[in-house]
Amino acid sequence: MPPPRPRRRHRLAALLCAAAGATGCGERADSFQPNGLLRATGGLTDEQSSSIDAALAELFGSPDEPRLPPELPRMAELCDLAALQQAAGPVASHEVGVTQGLYRRHCARCHGVTGDGRGPTARYQSPYPRDFRRGVFKWKSTYRDAPPTVADLDRVLEHGVPGTAMPSFRLLSEEEREILQQYVIYLAIRGQTERALVSLVADELPAGEPLRLEGDLRDEVMSESLAPIVAAWVDAESDVVSPPDSSEVDDRLIARGRDLYHSEKAGCFKCHGAAGQGGAVAGKDYEIDYDRWTRERVVARPSDAVAHLVRQDLPIRPSRPRQLIGATPHGGDATADLYRRVHQGIAGTTMPAVGGAYPGQPGSLTDEEVQSVVVYLQSINPKESPL
Ligand code: HEC
Ligand code: HEC
């Protein structure tokens, strides 16, 4: 279940949703859910928490009436307000062919109205639906710490994530997919803003003082915390990892990749097993770990409030290194996809990067070495398509 709702109205809405069998709690949602765990971990008082809700509502509006903060003009380069309005709100058809409420219709049952990955069906999925609020995405072409490009999101929407519950939305029109992709960016930036405001209140304001987003503080928050979040999204295009031209595949290259796969330097075997059989059966080499969305729920000595929220939340599952033989790659099976996956690892998960963190920075493997590992992975898969 999602974290406890602060107001009665929401608890009732959740019950109604459950009773209705829920195409995504969406129809009745009129406010975004606060990130309760983040606020409890930060030790925020109820008053501080409400002050953050008020600031978020002022900046981003509500699930029925989205808004773009005028002080973040570059957001308009990512999201068109009319598009957000069509994605938001309850499901309805006003004119022939125009559907309102696209997000609640197609996405909220898994990703939640707030984009917290806690829609009514999330519990039954593995992996869980993405929580957009961290702004962290796995299946993308950019360096590890950069947001995905618009093309990356489009691709996820068009093809889904094979091997997971994330379906393909190929049957929607391109325009509808674009609207939804913009709405994902909006929810992500809103979630990242919430995170920035919570840490401001928890770490920088005097204890117990609520947030008043005005005057100098407002200017500072806008220029130093929020504008950089938006800029990273706008600039994602310039953070794309370019795979080198494919080299001649011969046995020597494959053998080099095999040696690297089993080397300490690359460390692949430690998680994926000597034969690429995956963490589930790799035995002693594999240590239990968690992805980034889960790790903050695995608190060594949680306060009562945090422990309560964790108990109510989705069950904690460890991050499992994938089986590499005969399995479907979730992030695409083209050589360029595999190259990016190995070079940058998978953001938000325990799969590390072996290439440099930005262009020109050396990694633990050279670009040619990464290429040889990719060729090796392709060679151990008996199928036509790699992996
Ligand atoms: C049936 C459940 C389900 C529905 C419906 C669904 N998703 Fe997903 N979605 C998932 C799951 C599960 C993942 C996580 C896949 C993973 O971790 O590899 C995901 C991942 C994503 C990602 C992240 C990809 C990445 O690179 O990390 C995006 C973006 C996304 N979904 C957007 C949407 C949008 C937009 C809609 C509605 C048009 C939607 N999803 C509908 C289950 C769903
Ligand atoms: C610390 C553990 C760890 C190490 C080391 C590691 N991986 Fe992974 N790997 C993972 C996890 C976890 C996943 C699944 C991530 C997910 O989908 O959430 C994964 C997934 C993958 C995938 C699937 C990608 C896709 O599109 O579905 C490939 C390919 C892969 N790893 C290759 C490698 C290679 C090659 C190396 C060595 C350079 C390596 N891994 C090192 C943990 C690891």
Short mmCIF file of C-alpha atoms and ligand atoms in Angstrom, two decimals:
data_model
loop_
_atom_site.label_atom_id
_atom_site.label_comp_id
_atom_site.label_asym_id
_atom_site.label_seq_id
_atom_site.Cartn_x
_atom_site.Cartn_y
_atom_site.Cartn_z
CA MET A 1 0.00 0.00 0.00
CA PRO A 2 1.13 3.59 -0.52
CA PRO A 3 2.28 5.54 2.55
CA PRO A 4 -0.59 6.56 4.84
CA ARG A 5 -2.58 9.46 3.49
CA PRO A 6 -2.31 12.56 5.61
CA ARG A 7 -5.92 13.56 5.17
CA ARG A 8 -9.03 11.52 5.57
CA ARG A 9 -10.37 12.46 2.19
CA HIS A 10 -7.48 10.59 0.54
CA ARG A 11 -7.88 7.50 2.63
CA LEU A 12 -11.49 7.36 1.53
CA ALA A 13 -10.47 7.90 -2.08
CA ALA A 14 -8.05 4.98 -1.82
CA LEU A 15 -10.78 2.73 -0.47
CA LEU A 16 -13.13 3.74 -3.26
CA CYS A 17 -10.39 3.04 -5.76
CA ALA A 18 -9.74 -0.39 -4.39
CA ALA A 19 -13.46 -1.12 -4.43
CA ALA A 20 -13.79 0.03 -8.01
CA GLY A 21 -11.09 -2.37 -9.13
CA ALA A 22 -9.20 0.75 -10.09
CA THR A 23 -7.97 1.65 -13.50
CA GLY A 24 -5.58 3.79 -11.51
CA CYS A 25 -6.98 5.59 -8.51
CA GLY A 26 -6.81 8.39 -10.98
CA GLU A 27 -10.40 9.37 -11.36
CA ARG A 28 -10.70 10.70 -7.84
CA ALA A 29 -7.23 12.04 -7.26
CA ASP A 30 -7.14 15.75 -6.76
CA SER A 31 -3.76 16.09 -5.12
CA PHE A 32 -0.31 14.58 -5.39
CA GLN A 33 0.83 12.30 -2.58
CA PRO A 34 3.71 13.57 -0.49
CA ASN A 35 6.90 11.50 -0.39
CA GLY A 36 6.22 10.47 3.20
CA LEU A 37 9.36 8.40 3.70
CA LEU A 38 11.63 11.21 2.57
CA ARG A 39 9.95 13.66 4.91
CA ALA A 40 9.96 11.24 7.86
CA THR A 41 13.64 10.44 7.29
CA GLY A 42 14.37 14.17 7.20
CA GLY A 43 12.54 14.51 10.54
CA LEU A 44 10.12 17.13 9.18
CA THR A 45 7.24 18.35 11.34
CA ASP A 46 3.70 18.26 9.94
CA GLU A 47 3.85 22.03 9.56
CA GLN A 48 7.09 21.83 7.57
CA SER A 49 5.65 19.07 5.44
CA SER A 50 2.50 21.08 4.65
CA SER A 51 4.63 24.09 3.75
CA ILE A 52 6.39 21.93 1.15
CA ASP A 53 3.05 20.72 -0.24
CA ALA A 54 1.93 24.33 -0.56
CA ALA A 55 5.14 25.30 -2.38
CA LEU A 56 4.84 22.33 -4.75
CA ALA A 57 1.20 23.12 -5.48
CA GLU A 58 2.10 26.72 -6.21
CA LEU A 59 4.89 25.69 -8.58
CA PHE A 60 3.43 22.63 -10.32
CA GLY A 61 -0.33 22.73 -9.71
CA SER A 62 -2.30 19.54 -9.11
CA PRO A 63 -2.98 16.25 -10.94
CA ASP A 64 -6.05 17.94 -12.44
CA GLU A 65 -4.49 21.31 -13.16
CA PRO A 66 -0.79 21.15 -13.95
CA ARG A 67 1.25 24.31 -13.91
CA LEU A 68 4.71 25.31 -15.10
CA PRO A 69 6.66 27.59 -12.76
CA PRO A 70 7.28 30.87 -14.65
CA GLU A 71 10.64 31.21 -12.93
CA LEU A 72 11.82 28.03 -14.64
CA PRO A 73 11.33 29.14 -18.24
CA ARG A 74 13.40 26.27 -19.65
CA MET A 75 10.73 23.84 -18.52
CA ALA A 76 8.71 25.06 -21.47
CA GLU A 77 11.42 23.57 -23.73
CA LEU A 78 10.50 20.14 -22.29
CA CYS A 79 6.79 20.37 -21.58
CA ASP A 80 4.06 22.22 -23.34
CA LEU A 81 1.34 23.30 -20.90
CA ALA A 82 -1.46 22.30 -23.28
CA ALA A 83 0.10 18.84 -23.58
CA LEU A 84 0.34 18.48 -19.81
CA GLN A 85 -3.29 19.50 -19.52
CA GLN A 86 -4.30 16.80 -21.94
CA ALA A 87 -2.27 14.18 -20.06
CA ALA A 88 -3.60 15.31 -16.67
CA GLY A 89 -7.02 15.15 -15.08
CA PRO A 90 -9.68 12.47 -15.09
CA VAL A 91 -10.26 10.41 -18.20
CA ALA A 92 -12.73 12.10 -20.56
CA SER A 93 -13.41 12.66 -24.24
CA HIS A 94 -14.44 16.17 -25.13
CA GLU A 95 -14.23 16.17 -28.88
CA VAL A 96 -14.06 13.39 -31.37
CA GLY A 97 -10.61 11.84 -31.19
CA VAL A 98 -9.34 13.95 -28.30
CA THR A 99 -8.93 12.09 -25.06
CA GLN A 100 -8.27 13.91 -21.86
CA GLY A 101 -6.59 12.29 -18.88
CA LEU A 102 -4.18 10.14 -20.88
CA TYR A 103 -1.86 9.51 -17.94
CA ARG A 104 -4.57 8.19 -15.65
CA ARG A 105 -6.01 6.15 -18.43
CA HIS A 106 -2.79 4.44 -19.48
CA CYS A 107 -0.16 4.77 -16.78
CA ALA A 108 -1.49 5.52 -13.29
CA ARG A 109 -2.55 1.98 -12.45
CA CYS A 110 1.14 1.07 -12.36
CA HIS A 111 3.05 4.34 -11.92
CA GLY A 112 0.54 6.03 -9.59
CA VAL A 113 -1.10 9.43 -10.09
CA THR A 114 1.92 11.05 -8.44
CA GLY A 115 4.39 9.07 -10.55
CA ASP A 116 5.69 7.41 -7.40
CA GLY A 117 5.58 3.91 -8.91
CA ARG A 118 2.93 2.89 -6.42
CA GLY A 119 -0.18 2.50 -8.49
CA PRO A 120 -2.73 -0.09 -7.35
CA THR A 121 -1.18 -2.88 -9.43
CA ALA A 122 2.47 -2.13 -8.62
CA ARG A 123 2.77 -4.65 -5.81
CA TYR A 124 2.35 -7.60 -8.16
CA GLN A 125 5.08 -6.59 -10.57
CA SER A 126 8.77 -7.40 -10.66
CA PRO A 127 10.59 -5.16 -11.24
CA TYR A 128 8.26 -2.59 -9.75
CA PRO A 129 7.03 0.23 -12.01
CA ARG A 130 9.43 3.15 -12.12
CA ASP A 131 9.13 5.81 -9.44
CA PHE A 132 9.66 8.90 -11.62
CA ARG A 133 10.24 11.22 -8.68
CA ARG A 134 13.99 10.63 -8.49
CA GLY A 135 14.51 11.55 -12.12
CA VAL A 136 16.53 8.33 -12.46
CA PHE A 137 15.90 6.11 -15.48
CA LYS A 138 17.51 2.84 -16.54
CA TRP A 139 17.03 2.37 -20.28
CA LYS A 140 18.66 5.36 -21.83
CA SER A 141 21.49 6.41 -24.08
CA THR A 142 23.08 9.03 -21.82
CA TYR A 143 25.87 8.99 -19.27
CA ARG A 144 24.85 7.40 -16.01
CA ASP A 145 24.01 10.55 -14.04
CA ALA A 146 22.21 12.35 -16.87
CA PRO A 147 18.46 12.17 -17.44
CA PRO A 148 17.21 10.27 -20.50
CA THR A 149 16.70 12.08 -23.80
CA VAL A 150 13.25 12.60 -25.26
CA ALA A 151 14.12 9.90 -27.81
CA ASP A 152 14.93 7.45 -24.98
CA LEU A 153 11.54 8.04 -23.36
CA ASP A 154 9.78 7.79 -26.71
CA ARG A 155 11.42 4.48 -27.31
CA VAL A 156 10.34 3.10 -23.91
CA LEU A 157 6.79 4.19 -24.66
CA GLU A 158 6.78 2.77 -28.16
CA HIS A 159 8.40 -0.57 -27.35
CA GLY A 160 7.75 -0.95 -23.63
CA VAL A 161 10.46 -2.62 -21.56
CA PRO A 162 10.59 -6.23 -22.81
CA GLY A 163 10.78 -8.76 -20.01
CA THR A 164 8.93 -6.45 -17.55
CA ALA A 165 5.32 -5.39 -17.02
CA MET A 166 5.94 -2.11 -18.86
CA PRO A 167 3.82 -2.49 -21.99
CA SER A 168 4.30 -1.07 -25.46
CA PHE A 169 2.08 1.89 -26.31
CA ARG A 170 2.55 1.49 -30.02
CA LEU A 171 -1.20 1.62 -30.53
CA LEU A 172 -1.42 5.19 -29.26
CA SER A 173 -0.79 7.95 -31.76
CA GLU A 174 2.68 9.47 -31.86
CA GLU A 175 1.15 12.68 -30.57
CA GLU A 176 -0.37 10.94 -27.56
CA ARG A 177 2.93 9.26 -26.75
CA GLU A 178 4.68 12.60 -26.94
CA ILE A 179 2.14 14.11 -24.55
CA LEU A 180 2.69 11.25 -22.10
CA GLN A 181 6.44 11.50 -22.38
CA GLN A 182 6.23 15.21 -21.51
CA TYR A 183 4.04 14.38 -18.56
CA VAL A 184 6.63 11.87 -17.30
CA ILE A 185 9.25 14.65 -17.42
CA TYR A 186 6.87 16.97 -15.56
CA LEU A 187 6.27 14.36 -12.81
CA ALA A 188 10.00 13.66 -12.58
CA ILE A 189 10.97 17.33 -12.23
CA ARG A 190 8.20 17.82 -9.69
CA GLY A 191 9.50 14.83 -7.69
CA GLN A 192 13.09 16.07 -7.91
CA THR A 193 11.91 19.47 -6.70
CA GLU A 194 10.17 17.86 -3.74
CA ARG A 195 13.45 16.13 -2.88
CA ALA A 196 15.38 19.40 -3.13
CA LEU A 197 12.86 21.25 -0.94
CA VAL A 198 12.82 18.50 1.70
CA SER A 199 16.59 18.55 1.99
CA LEU A 200 16.55 22.35 2.17
CA VAL A 201 14.07 22.27 5.05
CA ALA A 202 15.76 19.33 6.81
CA ASP A 203 19.35 20.48 6.45
CA GLU A 204 19.43 24.22 6.05
CA LEU A 205 16.47 25.88 7.76
CA PRO A 206 16.45 26.28 11.55
CA ALA A 207 14.86 23.23 13.24
CA GLY A 208 11.07 23.18 12.96
CA GLU A 209 10.86 26.21 10.67
CA PRO A 210 8.42 25.80 7.77
CA LEU A 211 9.38 26.70 4.21
CA ARG A 212 8.46 30.18 3.03
CA LEU A 213 9.36 30.23 -0.61
CA GLU A 214 9.67 33.99 -1.04
CA GLY A 215 12.19 36.81 -1.35
CA ASP A 216 15.91 35.98 -1.46
CA LEU A 217 15.36 32.37 -0.43
CA ARG A 218 13.03 31.88 -3.39
CA ASP A 219 15.52 33.38 -5.83
CA GLU A 220 18.27 31.20 -4.44
CA VAL A 221 16.21 27.99 -4.55
CA MET A 222 15.17 28.73 -8.12
CA SER A 223 18.62 29.49 -9.45
CA GLU A 224 20.71 27.07 -7.41
CA SER A 225 18.49 24.04 -6.90
CA LEU A 226 15.67 23.98 -9.41
CA ALA A 227 17.12 25.56 -12.56
CA PRO A 228 19.98 22.97 -12.64
CA ILE A 229 17.44 20.11 -12.41
CA VAL A 230 15.62 21.48 -15.44
CA ALA A 231 18.86 22.26 -17.28
CA ALA A 232 20.04 18.64 -16.93
CA TRP A 233 16.86 17.49 -18.68
CA VAL A 234 17.13 20.10 -21.42
CA ASP A 235 20.80 19.27 -22.02
CA ALA A 236 20.44 15.47 -21.94
CA GLU A 237 20.97 15.36 -25.69
CA SER A 238 24.58 16.46 -25.27
CA ASP A 239 25.21 13.66 -22.74
CA VAL A 240 24.60 10.78 -25.13
CA VAL A 241 27.26 8.04 -25.07
CA SER A 242 28.47 7.36 -28.61
CA PRO A 243 29.56 3.81 -29.28
CA PRO A 244 32.71 3.52 -31.42
CA ASP A 245 32.37 2.24 -34.97
CA SER A 246 31.91 -1.47 -34.79
CA SER A 247 35.14 -3.32 -35.26
CA GLU A 248 35.76 -6.60 -37.02
CA VAL A 249 34.47 -9.43 -34.82
CA ASP A 250 36.99 -12.24 -34.62
CA ASP A 251 37.87 -14.94 -32.10
CA ARG A 252 40.63 -12.84 -30.64
CA LEU A 253 38.20 -10.03 -29.73
CA ILE A 254 35.73 -12.51 -28.22
CA ALA A 255 38.50 -14.13 -26.17
CA ARG A 256 39.58 -10.73 -24.93
CA GLY A 257 36.00 -9.97 -23.87
CA ARG A 258 35.72 -13.34 -22.13
CA ASP A 259 38.90 -12.69 -20.15
CA LEU A 260 37.67 -9.25 -19.16
CA TYR A 261 34.24 -10.59 -18.15
CA HIS A 262 36.04 -12.92 -15.71
CA SER A 263 38.55 -10.30 -14.57
CA GLU A 264 38.61 -8.37 -11.31
CA LYS A 265 38.91 -5.20 -13.37
CA ALA A 266 35.46 -5.57 -14.98
CA GLY A 267 33.95 -7.76 -12.24
CA CYS A 268 30.99 -8.97 -14.33
CA PHE A 269 31.31 -12.58 -13.13
CA LYS A 270 30.89 -11.52 -9.50
CA CYS A 271 27.29 -10.57 -10.07
CA HIS A 272 26.32 -12.42 -13.23
CA GLY A 273 28.11 -15.67 -12.47
CA ALA A 274 30.98 -17.33 -14.29
CA ALA A 275 28.63 -18.64 -16.95
CA GLY A 276 26.36 -15.59 -17.13
CA GLN A 277 23.69 -17.47 -15.24
CA GLY A 278 22.63 -14.46 -13.14
CA GLY A 279 22.63 -13.48 -9.49
CA ALA A 280 19.77 -15.74 -8.50
CA VAL A 281 22.02 -18.78 -8.79
CA ALA A 282 25.47 -17.24 -8.72
CA GLY A 283 25.78 -18.29 -5.09
CA LYS A 284 28.57 -17.02 -2.95
CA ASP A 285 29.92 -14.46 -5.37
CA TYR A 286 26.81 -12.36 -5.23
CA GLU A 287 26.04 -10.12 -2.29
CA ILE A 288 22.48 -9.02 -1.58
CA ASP A 289 22.05 -5.38 -2.49
CA TYR A 290 19.23 -2.97 -3.37
CA ASP A 291 18.52 -0.53 -6.14
CA ARG A 292 18.46 3.17 -5.43
CA TRP A 293 14.69 3.38 -5.15
CA THR A 294 14.70 0.68 -2.48
CA ARG A 295 17.89 1.46 -0.61
CA GLU A 296 16.48 4.42 1.27
CA ARG A 297 13.84 2.13 2.71
CA VAL A 298 16.47 -0.25 4.06
CA VAL A 299 17.40 1.85 7.09
CA ALA A 300 19.56 0.25 9.76
CA ARG A 301 17.86 1.83 12.77
CA PRO A 302 14.66 3.45 11.54
CA SER A 303 12.63 5.81 13.71
CA ASP A 304 9.14 4.56 14.56
CA ALA A 305 7.64 6.81 11.90
CA VAL A 306 10.02 5.55 9.20
CA ALA A 307 9.57 1.89 10.22
CA HIS A 308 5.80 2.33 9.98
CA LEU A 309 6.01 3.80 6.49
CA VAL A 310 8.37 1.09 5.30
CA ARG A 311 5.98 -1.60 6.57
CA GLN A 312 3.10 -0.04 4.66
CA ASP A 313 5.08 0.35 1.47
CA LEU A 314 5.77 -2.11 -1.34
CA PRO A 315 7.64 -5.19 -0.05
CA ILE A 316 11.41 -4.72 -0.21
CA ARG A 317 13.07 -6.82 -2.87
CA PRO A 318 16.80 -7.09 -3.52
CA SER A 319 18.26 -6.05 -6.85
CA ARG A 320 19.13 -9.19 -8.79
CA PRO A 321 21.81 -9.28 -11.43
CA ARG A 322 20.25 -10.60 -14.57
CA GLN A 323 20.81 -13.90 -16.29
CA LEU A 324 22.78 -13.04 -19.39
CA ILE A 325 22.31 -16.22 -21.36
CA GLY A 326 19.12 -16.71 -23.31
CA ALA A 327 17.40 -13.77 -21.60
CA THR A 328 15.72 -10.73 -23.09
CA PRO A 329 17.70 -7.54 -22.59
CA HIS A 330 15.36 -4.96 -21.09
CA GLY A 331 17.19 -2.01 -22.57
CA GLY A 332 17.32 -3.11 -26.20
CA ASP A 333 19.37 -5.75 -27.99
CA ALA A 334 21.20 -3.65 -30.58
CA THR A 335 24.98 -3.55 -30.26
CA ALA A 336 24.79 0.17 -29.41
CA ASP A 337 22.33 -0.56 -26.56
CA LEU A 338 24.58 -3.24 -25.07
CA TYR A 339 27.61 -1.02 -25.44
CA ARG A 340 25.91 1.79 -23.52
CA ARG A 341 24.65 -0.64 -20.91
CA VAL A 342 28.09 -2.05 -20.20
CA HIS A 343 29.88 1.31 -20.54
CA GLN A 344 27.64 3.19 -18.11
CA GLY A 345 26.08 0.31 -16.16
CA ILE A 346 22.40 0.74 -15.31
CA ALA A 347 21.52 3.96 -13.46
CA GLY A 348 19.71 3.42 -10.18
CA THR A 349 20.81 -0.22 -9.95
CA THR A 350 23.87 -1.98 -8.57
CA MET A 351 25.19 -2.62 -12.08
CA PRO A 352 28.25 -0.33 -12.17
CA ALA A 353 29.78 1.69 -15.00
CA VAL A 354 33.10 0.47 -16.36
CA GLY A 355 33.52 3.36 -18.81
CA GLY A 356 34.30 6.96 -17.81
CA ALA A 357 31.62 9.12 -16.18
CA TYR A 358 31.79 11.76 -18.91
CA PRO A 359 33.39 12.07 -22.37
CA GLY A 360 37.16 11.82 -22.21
CA GLN A 361 37.26 10.60 -18.63
CA PRO A 362 39.00 7.24 -18.33
CA GLY A 363 36.99 4.37 -16.88
CA SER A 364 38.20 1.06 -15.51
CA LEU A 365 37.87 -0.33 -19.05
CA THR A 366 38.82 1.40 -22.30
CA ASP A 367 36.14 1.85 -24.96
CA GLU A 368 37.72 -0.97 -26.98
CA GLU A 369 37.63 -3.25 -23.96
CA VAL A 370 33.95 -2.47 -23.44
CA GLN A 371 33.38 -3.34 -27.07
CA SER A 372 35.10 -6.71 -26.63
CA VAL A 373 32.87 -7.52 -23.62
CA VAL A 374 29.81 -6.72 -25.74
CA VAL A 375 31.05 -9.00 -28.50
CA TYR A 376 31.63 -11.74 -25.92
CA LEU A 377 28.07 -11.32 -24.57
CA GLN A 378 26.72 -11.62 -28.08
CA SER A 379 28.83 -14.73 -28.66
CA ILE A 380 27.52 -16.62 -25.61
CA ASN A 381 23.96 -16.23 -26.75
CA PRO A 382 22.93 -18.98 -29.06
CA LYS A 383 20.03 -16.95 -30.46
CA GLU A 384 20.31 -14.85 -33.58
CA SER A 385 19.69 -11.69 -31.62
CA PRO A 386 22.28 -10.83 -29.00
CA LEU A 387 21.47 -11.83 -25.41
C1 HEC B 1 1.22 -2.69 -16.35
C2 HEC B 1 2.07 -1.75 -15.66
C3 HEC B 1 2.60 -0.55 -16.39
C4 HEC B 1 1.88 0.37 -17.14
C5 HEC B 1 0.40 0.38 -17.47
C6 HEC B 1 2.84 1.39 -17.51
N1 HEC B 1 4.09 1.09 -17.03
FE1 HEC B 1 5.78 2.16 -17.30
N2 HEC B 1 6.84 0.76 -16.30
C7 HEC B 1 6.32 -0.37 -15.72
C8 HEC B 1 7.39 -1.13 -15.10
C9 HEC B 1 7.24 -2.43 -14.35
C10 HEC B 1 8.58 -0.41 -15.33
C11 HEC B 1 9.98 -0.76 -14.84
C12 HEC B 1 10.83 -1.48 -15.87
C13 HEC B 1 12.23 -1.72 -15.38
O1 HEC B 1 12.57 -1.39 -14.25
O2 HEC B 1 13.01 -2.22 -16.16
C14 HEC B 1 8.18 0.78 -16.08
C15 HEC B 1 9.08 1.75 -16.51
C16 HEC B 1 8.71 2.92 -17.14
C17 HEC B 1 9.63 3.97 -17.50
C18 HEC B 1 11.10 4.00 -17.17
C19 HEC B 1 12.02 3.44 -18.21
C20 HEC B 1 13.46 3.62 -17.81
O3 HEC B 1 14.27 3.91 -18.69
O4 HEC B 1 13.80 3.54 -16.63
C21 HEC B 1 8.88 4.96 -18.09
C22 HEC B 1 9.38 6.28 -18.63
C23 HEC B 1 7.52 4.52 -18.11
N3 HEC B 1 7.44 3.27 -17.54
C24 HEC B 1 6.47 5.27 -18.60
C25 HEC B 1 5.16 4.82 -18.65
C26 HEC B 1 4.08 5.60 -19.20
C27 HEC B 1 4.19 7.00 -19.71
C28 HEC B 1 2.97 4.81 -19.13
C29 HEC B 1 1.60 5.10 -19.65
C30 HEC B 1 1.52 5.46 -21.05
C31 HEC B 1 3.36 3.55 -18.50
N4 HEC B 1 4.70 3.61 -18.23
C32 HEC B 1 2.50 2.51 -18.25
C33 HEC B 1 5.00 -0.74 -15.70
C34 HEC B 1 3.97 -0.09 -16.34
C1 HEC B 2 27.37 -5.32 -8.62
C2 HEC B 2 26.67 -6.24 -9.49
C3 HEC B 2 26.87 -6.17 -10.99
C4 HEC B 2 28.05 -6.15 -11.70
C5 HEC B 2 29.47 -6.10 -11.16
C6 HEC B 2 27.67 -6.19 -13.09
N1 HEC B 2 26.30 -6.22 -13.22
FE1 HEC B 2 25.26 -6.39 -14.94
N2 HEC B 2 23.51 -6.22 -13.93
C7 HEC B 2 23.40 -6.14 -12.56
C8 HEC B 2 22.01 -5.97 -12.21
C9 HEC B 2 21.47 -5.81 -10.81
C10 HEC B 2 21.28 -5.98 -13.42
C11 HEC B 2 19.76 -5.83 -13.58
C12 HEC B 2 19.36 -4.37 -13.48
C13 HEC B 2 17.88 -4.12 -13.61
O1 HEC B 2 17.30 -4.39 -14.66
O2 HEC B 2 17.28 -3.63 -12.68
C14 HEC B 2 22.25 -6.15 -14.48
C15 HEC B 2 21.93 -6.25 -15.82
C16 HEC B 2 22.86 -6.49 -16.82
C17 HEC B 2 22.53 -6.64 -18.23
C18 HEC B 2 21.14 -6.59 -18.84
C19 HEC B 2 20.92 -5.30 -19.59
C20 HEC B 2 19.54 -5.20 -20.19
O3 HEC B 2 19.36 -4.43 -21.14
O4 HEC B 2 18.62 -5.86 -19.71
C21 HEC B 2 23.70 -6.88 -18.90
C22 HEC B 2 23.89 -7.09 -20.38
C23 HEC B 2 24.77 -6.84 -17.92
N3 HEC B 2 24.22 -6.60 -16.67
C24 HEC B 2 26.10 -7.00 -18.23
C25 HEC B 2 27.14 -6.83 -17.32
C26 HEC B 2 28.55 -6.83 -17.67
C27 HEC B 2 29.11 -7.09 -19.06
C28 HEC B 2 29.24 -6.57 -16.53
C29 HEC B 2 30.75 -6.36 -16.36
C30 HEC B 2 31.31 -5.30 -17.15
C31 HEC B 2 28.27 -6.42 -15.45
N4 HEC B 2 27.01 -6.58 -15.97
C32 HEC B 2 28.60 -6.17 -14.13
C33 HEC B 2 24.44 -6.17 -11.65
C34 HEC B 2 25.78 -6.19 -11.97
#
